[in-house]
Coordinates of C-alpha atoms in Angstrom, one line a residue:
Chain A
M22 CA 2.9 27.7 32.8
D23 CA 5.2 29.1 30.1
E24 CA 8.2 27.8 32.2
Q25 CA 6.7 24.4 32.1
Y26 CA 6.3 24.4 28.4
D27 CA 9.8 25.7 28.0
A28 CA 11.2 23.0 30.2
V29 CA 9.3 20.3 28.2
E30 CA 10.6 21.8 25.0
R31 CA 14.2 21.6 26.2
W32 CA 13.6 18.1 27.3
D33 CA 12.1 17.3 23.9
D34 CA 15.2 18.8 22.2
E35 CA 17.5 16.6 24.4
L36 CA 15.3 13.6 23.5
G37 CA 15.7 14.4 19.8
D38 CA 19.5 14.5 20.2
L39 CA 19.4 11.2 22.0
L40 CA 17.3 9.5 19.3
A41 CA 19.5 11.0 16.6
G42 CA 22.6 9.7 18.3
R43 CA 23.9 13.3 19.0
G44 CA 24.3 13.0 22.7
G45 CA 21.3 13.9 24.7
R46 CA 23.0 12.8 27.9
A47 CA 20.9 15.2 30.0
V48 CA 17.8 13.0 29.7
L49 CA 17.0 10.6 32.4
P50 CA 17.6 6.8 32.4
T51 CA 14.0 6.1 31.5
E52 CA 14.3 7.9 28.3
Q53 CA 17.6 6.2 27.5
W54 CA 16.1 2.8 28.2
L55 CA 13.1 3.6 26.1
A56 CA 15.2 4.9 23.2
S57 CA 17.1 1.6 23.2
A58 CA 14.2 -0.8 24.0
A59 CA 11.8 0.7 21.5
R60 CA 14.2 0.6 18.6
P61 CA 15.5 -2.9 17.9
T62 CA 16.9 -3.9 14.5
V63 CA 14.2 -5.0 12.1
P64 CA 14.5 -8.8 11.8
G65 CA 15.1 -10.2 8.3
T66 CA 11.9 -12.2 8.6
V67 CA 9.8 -9.0 8.8
V68 CA 11.5 -7.5 5.7
A69 CA 11.1 -10.8 3.8
R70 CA 7.4 -11.0 4.8
V71 CA 6.7 -7.4 3.8
D72 CA 8.7 -7.9 0.6
H73 CA 6.5 -10.9 -0.3
A74 CA 3.2 -9.2 0.6
V75 CA 4.1 -6.1 -1.4
G76 CA 5.2 -8.2 -4.4
V77 CA 2.0 -10.2 -4.3
V78 CA -0.2 -7.1 -4.1
S79 CA 1.8 -5.4 -6.8
R80 CA 1.4 -8.3 -9.2
R81 CA -2.3 -8.7 -8.3
D82 CA -2.9 -5.0 -8.7
D83 CA -1.3 -5.1 -12.1
R84 CA -3.6 -7.8 -13.4
P85 CA -6.4 -6.4 -15.6
S86 CA -10.0 -7.3 -15.0
R87 CA -11.4 -10.6 -16.3
W88 CA -13.4 -8.9 -19.0
L89 CA -10.6 -6.7 -20.2
T90 CA -8.4 -9.8 -20.3
V91 CA -11.0 -11.8 -22.3
V92 CA -11.6 -9.0 -24.8
A93 CA -7.9 -8.2 -25.3
I94 CA -7.2 -11.9 -25.9
G95 CA -10.1 -12.1 -28.4
L96 CA -8.9 -9.0 -30.3
A97 CA -5.3 -10.3 -30.3
A98 CA -6.6 -13.7 -31.7
A99 CA -8.6 -11.9 -34.4
F100 CA -5.6 -9.7 -35.5
V101 CA -3.2 -12.7 -35.5
F102 CA -5.7 -14.8 -37.4
Q103 CA -5.9 -12.0 -40.0
G104 CA -2.1 -11.7 -40.1
V105 CA -1.5 -15.4 -40.5
G106 CA -4.3 -15.5 -43.1
N107 CA -2.6 -12.8 -45.1
L108 CA 0.7 -14.7 -44.9
V109 CA -0.5 -18.2 -45.8
A110 CA -3.7 -17.6 -47.7
G111 CA -3.2 -14.2 -49.3
E112 CA -4.0 -15.4 -52.8
W113 CA -7.2 -17.0 -51.7
V114 CA -8.3 -13.8 -49.9
A115 CA -7.4 -11.7 -53.0
D116 CA -9.4 -14.1 -55.2
N117 CA -12.5 -13.8 -53.0
L118 CA -12.2 -10.0 -53.0
G119 CA -11.8 -10.0 -56.7
E120 CA -8.5 -8.2 -56.4
P121 CA -5.2 -9.0 -58.0
Y122 CA -2.9 -10.8 -55.5
A123 CA 0.2 -8.8 -54.5
P124 CA 2.5 -11.0 -52.3
H125 CA 4.6 -8.1 -51.0
P126 CA 1.9 -6.0 -49.3
F127 CA 0.1 -9.1 -48.1
R128 CA 3.3 -10.4 -46.4
E129 CA 4.2 -7.1 -44.8
G130 CA 0.6 -6.4 -43.9
G131 CA 0.4 -9.9 -42.3
L132 CA 3.4 -9.3 -40.2
A133 CA 2.1 -5.9 -39.1
M134 CA -1.2 -7.6 -38.1
I135 CA 0.6 -10.2 -36.0
A136 CA 2.6 -7.4 -34.3
I137 CA -0.6 -5.5 -33.5
G138 CA -2.1 -8.7 -32.2
V139 CA 0.8 -9.0 -29.7
C140 CA 0.1 -5.4 -28.7
A141 CA -3.5 -6.3 -28.0
A142 CA -2.4 -9.4 -26.0
A143 CA -0.2 -7.2 -23.8
G144 CA -3.3 -5.5 -22.5
A145 CA -4.4 -8.9 -21.2
V146 CA -1.2 -9.4 -19.3
S147 CA -0.6 -6.2 -17.5
R148 CA -2.8 -3.3 -16.5
R149 CA 0.1 -0.9 -17.1
W150 CA 0.2 -2.0 -20.7
S151 CA -3.6 -2.0 -21.3
T152 CA -3.6 1.8 -22.0
A153 CA -1.1 1.3 -24.9
S154 CA -3.2 -1.6 -26.1
V155 CA -6.3 0.5 -26.3
L156 CA -4.6 3.5 -27.9
T157 CA -3.0 1.4 -30.6
C158 CA -5.6 -1.4 -31.2
T159 CA -9.0 0.3 -30.7
P160 CA -8.6 2.8 -33.6
L161 CA -7.3 0.1 -35.9
A162 CA -10.0 -2.3 -34.9
I163 CA -12.7 0.3 -35.5
G164 CA -11.2 1.3 -38.8
L165 CA -11.2 -2.4 -39.9
G166 CA -14.7 -2.8 -38.6
L167 CA -15.9 0.1 -40.8
H168 CA -13.9 -1.3 -43.7
G169 CA -15.8 -4.6 -43.2
F170 CA -19.0 -3.0 -44.4
T171 CA -17.4 -2.5 -47.9
E172 CA -16.9 -6.2 -48.1
V173 CA -20.6 -7.0 -47.5
G174 CA -21.9 -9.2 -50.4
V175 CA -18.3 -9.7 -51.6
F176 CA -16.4 -11.8 -49.0
A177 CA -18.4 -13.1 -46.1
A178 CA -15.4 -14.3 -44.1
G179 CA -13.8 -10.9 -44.4
V180 CA -17.0 -9.2 -43.2
A181 CA -17.3 -11.5 -40.2
L182 CA -13.6 -11.0 -39.3
H183 CA -13.6 -7.2 -39.6
L184 CA -16.9 -6.7 -37.8
T185 CA -15.6 -8.9 -35.0
E186 CA -12.5 -6.8 -34.8
G187 CA -14.5 -3.6 -34.8
T188 CA -16.8 -4.8 -32.0
L189 CA -13.9 -6.1 -29.9
G190 CA -12.0 -2.8 -30.4
I191 CA -15.0 -0.9 -29.0
L192 CA -15.4 -3.5 -26.2
L193 CA -11.6 -3.2 -25.4
A194 CA -12.0 0.6 -24.8
V195 CA -15.2 0.1 -22.7
C196 CA -13.6 -2.7 -20.5
W197 CA -10.4 -0.6 -20.1
W198 CA -12.5 2.4 -18.9
L199 CA -14.6 0.2 -16.5
D200 CA -11.4 -1.4 -15.2
R201 CA -9.9 2.1 -14.4
R202 CA -13.1 3.2 -12.8
D203 CA -13.4 0.2 -10.6
R204 CA -9.8 0.4 -9.6
A205 CA -10.2 4.1 -8.6
A206 CA -13.2 3.2 -6.5
A207 CA -11.3 0.4 -4.8
R208 CA -8.5 2.9 -4.0
R209 CA -11.0 5.3 -2.5
E210 CA -12.4 2.5 -0.4
V211 CA -8.9 1.6 0.9
R212 CA -8.3 5.3 1.7
T213 CA -11.4 5.6 3.8
Chain B
M16 CA 9.0 8.7 -5.9
R17 CA 8.5 4.9 -6.2
F18 CA 6.7 2.8 -3.7
E19 CA 9.6 0.4 -3.4
E20 CA 11.8 3.2 -2.2
V21 CA 9.2 4.5 0.2
Y22 CA 8.8 1.0 1.6
R23 CA 12.5 0.4 2.1
D24 CA 13.0 3.8 3.8
H25 CA 10.0 3.4 6.2
V26 CA 9.6 -0.3 7.0
T27 CA 11.7 0.2 10.2
P28 CA 9.7 3.1 11.8
V29 CA 6.4 1.4 10.9
W30 CA 7.4 -2.0 12.3
R31 CA 8.9 -0.4 15.5
Y32 CA 5.6 1.5 16.0
V33 CA 3.4 -1.5 15.4
R34 CA 5.6 -3.7 17.6
L35 CA 5.0 -1.4 20.6
R36 CA 1.3 -1.5 20.0
V37 CA 0.6 -5.3 19.8
P38 CA 1.6 -8.0 22.3
S39 CA 3.9 -10.3 20.2
D40 CA 6.5 -10.0 17.4
I41 CA 4.5 -12.4 15.2
D42 CA 1.5 -10.0 15.5
A43 CA 3.7 -7.1 14.7
E44 CA 5.0 -8.8 11.6
D45 CA 1.4 -9.6 10.4
V46 CA 0.2 -6.0 11.0
T47 CA 3.3 -4.5 9.4
S48 CA 2.7 -6.6 6.3
Q49 CA -0.9 -5.5 6.1
V50 CA 0.1 -1.8 6.5
F51 CA 2.3 -2.0 3.4
E52 CA -0.2 -4.0 1.4
K53 CA -2.8 -1.3 2.1
A54 CA -0.2 1.5 1.5
L55 CA 0.7 0.0 -1.9
R56 CA -3.0 -0.2 -2.9
S57 CA -3.6 3.5 -2.0
W58 CA -0.1 4.7 -3.1
P59 CA -1.3 6.2 -6.4
S60 CA -3.7 8.5 -4.4
Y61 CA -1.1 9.6 -1.9
D62 CA -0.8 13.4 -2.0
A63 CA 2.5 14.8 -0.8
G64 CA 0.9 18.2 -0.2
R65 CA -1.3 16.8 2.5
G66 CA 1.6 15.5 4.7
S67 CA 4.8 13.5 4.9
V68 CA 5.0 9.9 3.7
V69 CA 6.0 8.7 7.2
G70 CA 2.9 10.4 8.6
W71 CA 0.7 8.9 5.9
L72 CA 2.2 5.4 6.5
L73 CA 1.8 5.7 10.3
G74 CA -1.8 6.8 9.8
I75 CA -2.4 3.6 7.9
A76 CA -0.5 1.7 10.7
R77 CA -2.7 3.2 13.4
H78 CA -5.8 2.0 11.6
A79 CA -4.3 -1.4 11.0
V80 CA -3.4 -1.7 14.7
A81 CA -7.0 -0.6 15.7
D82 CA -8.4 -3.2 13.3
W83 CA -6.1 -5.9 14.9
W84 CA -7.3 -5.0 18.4
R85 CA -10.9 -5.1 17.2
K86 CA -10.4 -8.6 15.8
H87 CA -8.2 -10.1 18.4
G88 CA -8.7 -8.0 21.6
R89 CA -11.4 -10.3 23.0
E90 CA -9.6 -13.5 22.2
L91 CA -6.5 -12.7 24.2
P92 CA -6.3 -14.6 27.6
V93 CA -5.7 -11.4 29.6
D94 CA -4.6 -11.9 33.1
Q95 CA -6.9 -9.8 35.2
V96 CA -4.3 -9.3 38.0
G97 CA -3.2 -5.7 38.0
V98 CA -5.9 -4.7 35.5
E99 CA -7.4 -2.4 38.2
E100 CA -4.5 -0.1 37.5
A101 CA -6.2 0.9 34.3
A102 CA -7.9 4.3 34.7
V103 CA -10.1 3.8 31.7
D104 CA -11.5 0.9 29.7
D105 CA -8.3 0.0 27.8
P106 CA -8.2 -3.6 26.6
E107 CA -5.0 -2.9 24.7
G108 CA -3.3 -1.7 27.9
D109 CA -4.6 -4.7 29.8
A110 CA -3.3 -7.1 27.2
L111 CA 0.1 -5.5 26.9
R112 CA 0.6 -5.5 30.6
S113 CA 0.0 -9.2 30.9
L114 CA 1.0 -10.5 27.5
G115 CA 3.6 -8.1 26.2
A116 CA 6.5 -10.1 24.7
D117 CA 9.1 -7.8 26.4
E118 CA 9.6 -5.3 29.1
V119 CA 9.0 -2.3 27.0
R120 CA 5.5 -3.4 25.9
R121 CA 4.5 -4.5 29.4
Q122 CA 5.5 -1.1 30.7
L123 CA 3.7 0.8 27.9
G124 CA 0.6 -1.0 29.0
V125 CA 0.3 1.2 32.0
L126 CA -0.1 4.3 29.9
T127 CA -3.4 5.7 28.6
P128 CA -4.0 4.7 24.9
R129 CA -3.2 8.3 23.8
E130 CA 0.1 8.4 25.7
R131 CA 1.1 5.0 24.6
E132 CA 0.5 6.0 21.0
A133 CA 2.5 9.2 21.4
V134 CA 5.4 7.4 23.1
A135 CA 5.4 4.7 20.4
L136 CA 5.5 7.3 17.7
R137 CA 8.3 9.3 19.4
F138 CA 10.6 6.5 20.5
G139 CA 9.7 3.7 18.1
S140 CA 9.2 5.7 14.9
E141 CA 11.4 8.7 16.0
L142 CA 8.8 11.2 14.9
T143 CA 9.2 14.8 16.0
S144 CA 6.5 16.4 18.1
A145 CA 5.2 18.2 15.0
E146 CA 5.0 14.9 13.1
I147 CA 3.2 13.2 16.0
G148 CA 0.8 16.1 16.1
E149 CA 0.1 15.6 12.4
V150 CA -0.5 11.8 12.9
L151 CA -2.7 12.3 16.0
G152 CA -4.5 15.4 14.7
I153 CA -3.2 17.6 17.6
S154 CA -0.8 20.5 17.9
A155 CA 3.0 19.9 18.3
T156 CA 2.8 21.3 21.8
A157 CA 0.0 19.0 22.8
A158 CA 2.0 16.0 21.3
R159 CA 5.1 17.0 23.2
M160 CA 3.2 17.3 26.4
L161 CA 1.6 13.9 25.8
V162 CA 4.9 12.2 25.3
H163 CA 6.4 14.0 28.3
R164 CA 3.4 12.9 30.5
G165 CA 3.7 9.3 29.2
V166 CA 7.4 9.1 29.9
G167 CA 6.8 10.7 33.4
R168 CA 4.3 8.0 34.2
L169 CA 6.7 5.3 33.0
R170 CA 9.4 6.7 35.2
E171 CA 7.1 6.6 38.2
V172 CA 6.1 3.0 37.5
M173 CA 9.6 1.8 36.9
T174 CA 10.9 3.6 40.0
D175 CA 8.1 2.0 42.1
G176 CA 8.8 -1.4 40.5

């Protein structure tokens, strides 16, 4: 029995040499025919087809969930609205708050709000970017939401905007977590 | 390791394996595409400590081929002539014998499902006996014997033919 195993092992070594192009001439014609017939060159159509399929899945997999997209866009809109408001209606905002108007901080603050709005919108475009969106936008949105309470009875529009930002900031983190959880579950399903 | 690199390096062994397991090249293209779609989705959970990438991909390919046969096995117009040669119920073997697009697939139809799989992994994907054992869940020695037996059977059939 051991002799048979040894013979098969030697045959397998020869086969390995044949498949690796290192000779293997001792193997029989059937093996040589199989080695040739079983290994044609991959047609370009197969590579193109798989390329396309992998690209489609890759793009689809990178798309965040619908709720995450909606909330990220909503938060982005709120931030940009505040930023543009600071740029074009800073004086009116300051009047309503009963504060002196300072163009310089209003202008820079406005630009910063637009930038953070873009950051929030990035979370709606790509799942890879959504983590950065949550990390940067949620703390700011919650901070602004809490700040909104200080404007109660002073500036209704400010209260509405800041509370909206705070709520959307919390929702962004919740949707991001749900999206990650669902994606992990989908992966487990594929694996099984 | 990025999936794009993995895919580029392994599309050939996967396609060659799949091609030996389904009757036509079009089917092989479909199944290979599905294999990489599934692999991409589960790539983040791939654990290199549990086995080689090629073994993992071919494990997915085995399931994809099995799914393909479950879906299409009964639709194929298999010629019943010569089907009595089958020792066991083997619709894949029957279909390959009568519908295989080329000589190698028709000949592989005479093997048992297990032998066919082992031969496809050895010759198509160029796996070693140890790797075949990993994919099939058997020892390297058992995998080697399976390939040897399969090739021996092919030799008999081809000599007879």
